Short mmCIF file of C-alpha atoms in Angstrom, two decimals:
data_model
loop_
_atom_site.label_atom_id
_atom_site.label_comp_id
_atom_site.label_asym_id
_atom_site.label_seq_id
_atom_site.Cartn_x
_atom_site.Cartn_y
_atom_site.Cartn_z
CA UNK A 109 282.39 86.22 30.33
CA UNK A 110 279.77 88.29 30.92
CA UNK A 111 281.79 91.17 30.47
CA UNK A 112 282.88 90.63 27.23
CA UNK A 113 279.37 89.75 26.12
CA UNK A 114 278.41 93.71 27.71
CA UNK A 115 280.99 95.03 25.36
CA UNK A 116 279.99 92.70 21.93
CA UNK A 117 276.60 93.86 22.72
CA UNK A 118 277.22 97.90 23.18
CA UNK A 119 279.73 97.50 20.48
CA UNK A 120 277.34 96.09 17.77
CA UNK A 121 274.49 98.54 19.51
CA UNK A 122 276.30 101.15 19.11
CA UNK A 123 277.43 100.41 15.11
CA UNK A 124 274.47 99.09 14.15
CA UNK A 125 272.94 102.91 15.80
CA UNK A 126 275.64 104.44 13.54
CA UNK A 127 274.15 103.00 9.87
CA UNK A 128 271.36 103.96 10.85
CA UNK A 129 272.28 107.26 11.04
CA UNK A 130 273.86 106.97 8.12
CA UNK A 131 270.57 105.23 6.50
CA UNK A 132 267.97 108.27 7.97
CA UNK A 133 270.74 110.84 6.57
CA UNK A 134 270.46 109.64 3.19
CA UNK A 135 266.98 109.71 2.93
CA UNK A 136 266.82 112.71 4.47
CA UNK A 137 268.08 113.88 1.72
CA UNK A 138 266.59 112.25 -0.71
CA UNK A 139 262.61 113.42 0.51
CA UNK A 140 264.31 117.36 0.52
CA UNK A 141 265.46 116.80 -2.99
CA UNK A 142 262.01 115.61 -3.91
CA UNK A 143 260.11 117.78 -2.21
CA UNK A 144 262.18 120.57 -3.63
CA UNK A 145 261.64 119.29 -7.28
CA UNK A 146 257.39 118.73 -6.23
CA UNK A 147 257.34 122.45 -5.23
CA UNK A 148 259.34 123.62 -8.44
CA UNK A 149 256.97 121.09 -11.03
CA UNK A 150 254.25 122.95 -8.97
CA UNK A 151 255.40 126.32 -9.62
CA UNK A 152 256.24 125.44 -13.36
CA UNK A 153 252.43 123.50 -13.74
CA UNK A 154 250.64 127.26 -12.18
CA UNK A 155 252.78 129.24 -14.29
CA UNK A 156 251.57 127.13 -17.21
CA UNK A 157 248.12 127.52 -16.30
CA UNK A 158 247.76 130.69 -16.55
CA UNK A 159 249.34 130.76 -20.11
CA UNK A 160 246.66 128.53 -20.94
CA UNK A 161 244.09 130.58 -19.12
CA UNK A 162 245.01 134.03 -21.06
CA UNK A 163 245.95 132.41 -24.10
CA UNK A 164 242.02 130.87 -24.34
CA UNK A 165 240.98 134.54 -22.96
CA UNK A 166 242.75 135.89 -25.70
CA UNK A 167 239.90 135.23 -28.38
CA UNK A 168 239.72 134.85 -32.15
CA UNK A 169 242.63 135.61 -34.23
CA UNK A 170 240.93 138.23 -35.83
CA UNK A 171 240.89 140.26 -32.46
CA UNK A 172 244.70 139.65 -32.46
CA UNK A 173 244.64 141.02 -35.50
CA UNK A 174 243.16 144.47 -34.96
CA UNK A 175 245.11 144.63 -31.60
CA UNK A 176 248.41 144.42 -34.04
CA UNK A 177 246.83 147.03 -36.49
CA UNK A 178 246.29 149.90 -33.94
CA UNK A 179 249.83 149.26 -31.86
CA UNK A 180 251.09 149.63 -35.84
CA UNK A 181 250.16 153.50 -35.47
CA UNK A 182 251.42 153.92 -31.89
CA UNK A 183 254.52 152.60 -32.37
CA UNK A 184 256.65 155.80 -31.44
CA UNK A 185 254.46 156.17 -28.09
CA UNK A 186 256.05 155.61 -24.88
CA UNK A 187 254.26 155.33 -21.65
CA UNK A 188 255.43 155.63 -18.08
CA UNK A 189 253.30 156.15 -14.71
CA UNK A 190 255.84 159.08 -13.57
CA UNK A 191 254.56 160.86 -16.91
CA UNK A 192 251.05 160.37 -16.49
CA UNK A 193 251.17 161.70 -12.88
CA UNK A 194 253.35 164.91 -14.23
CA UNK A 195 251.17 165.55 -16.61
CA UNK A 196 248.23 165.69 -14.57
CA UNK A 197 250.06 167.95 -11.77
CA UNK A 198 250.82 170.21 -15.05
CA UNK A 199 247.11 170.82 -16.04
CA UNK A 200 246.47 170.74 -12.33
CA UNK A 201 243.57 168.47 -12.62
CA UNK A 202 242.48 166.36 -10.18
CA UNK A 203 242.43 162.71 -10.96
CA UNK A 204 238.39 162.58 -11.36
CA UNK A 205 238.81 165.51 -13.91
CA UNK A 206 241.58 164.24 -15.35
CA UNK A 207 239.95 160.74 -15.71
CA UNK A 208 236.63 162.34 -17.79
CA UNK A 209 239.23 164.02 -20.41
CA UNK A 210 240.97 161.03 -20.96
CA UNK A 211 237.64 158.78 -21.19
CA UNK A 212 238.04 156.60 -18.14
CA UNK A 213 237.79 156.61 -14.61
CA UNK A 214 239.43 157.78 -11.51
CA UNK A 215 240.11 154.50 -10.74
CA UNK A 216 242.03 153.46 -13.91
CA UNK A 217 243.60 157.14 -13.99
CA UNK A 218 245.66 155.76 -10.13
CA UNK A 219 246.55 152.53 -11.71
CA UNK A 220 248.16 154.28 -14.08
CA UNK A 221 250.08 156.18 -12.02
CA UNK A 222 251.09 153.80 -9.64
CA UNK A 223 252.29 151.48 -12.15
CA UNK A 224 249.94 148.51 -11.35
CA UNK A 225 248.64 149.09 -15.57
CA UNK A 226 249.13 150.30 -18.78
CA UNK A 227 246.57 151.73 -21.37
CA UNK A 228 244.89 150.19 -23.96
CA UNK A 229 245.70 151.85 -27.51
CA UNK A 230 242.57 153.90 -27.28
CA UNK A 231 243.30 155.03 -24.11
CA UNK A 232 246.99 155.19 -25.50
CA UNK A 233 245.44 157.37 -27.91
CA UNK A 234 243.64 159.64 -25.94
CA UNK A 235 246.45 160.63 -23.39
CA UNK A 236 248.75 161.53 -26.72
CA UNK A 237 245.99 163.73 -27.12
CA UNK A 238 245.77 165.42 -24.24
CA UNK A 239 249.52 165.87 -24.22
CA UNK A 240 249.52 168.42 -26.53
CA UNK A 241 247.27 171.03 -24.68
CA UNK A 242 247.91 173.21 -21.70
CA UNK A 243 245.90 174.04 -18.68
CA UNK A 244 243.30 176.90 -20.42
CA UNK A 245 242.45 173.98 -23.26
CA UNK A 246 242.23 171.14 -20.37
CA UNK A 247 240.12 173.39 -18.22
CA UNK A 248 237.42 174.67 -21.57
CA UNK A 249 237.31 171.01 -22.71
CA UNK A 250 236.06 169.66 -19.32
CA UNK A 251 233.62 172.53 -19.35
CA UNK A 252 232.20 171.62 -23.03
CA UNK A 253 231.83 167.81 -21.57
CA UNK A 254 229.58 169.58 -19.11
CA UNK A 255 231.82 169.05 -15.97
CA UNK A 256 233.49 172.14 -14.39
CA UNK A 257 236.12 171.04 -12.56
CA UNK A 258 236.08 169.74 -9.42
CA UNK A 259 236.65 171.75 -6.30
CA UNK A 260 239.36 171.10 -3.74
CA UNK A 261 237.83 171.22 -0.42
CA UNK A 262 235.51 170.05 2.16
CA UNK A 263 232.08 169.23 1.32
CA UNK A 264 229.69 171.76 3.42
CA UNK A 265 228.14 170.42 6.64
CA UNK A 266 224.66 168.38 6.37
CA UNK A 267 222.41 169.73 8.47
#
């Protein structure tokens, strides 16, 4: 009789473990699915927050209307990072000199060339104006501005 009781207890223990394991697996799958859903919802919330912030920072309707008017004039103009770099090298100018010619900072030129940012309408108009000039004209414009072409090479040693 003791043997039968032990076998019965072992069988009950085995079936109980099997049932608990199946319940745990289904619960773990549900938890995983919920975590995934929560992560997706968080991403959507962040995207919507960014969109709301950009719309709030967009300004008034009149500012948006002026942007549209400026963009109408510059519709046919294309911009690419490669074209800015090619134009600058064609003119033989450093980023510093080219930025003075366009009317922006050297960092802006770097960001345009690396594709990190795009020029605004006014800056795009300046880029288009510089597209049509040659090396001599570019150097002449720089001298007119009172900024001669910067020289390459090392700075003189400090005394």
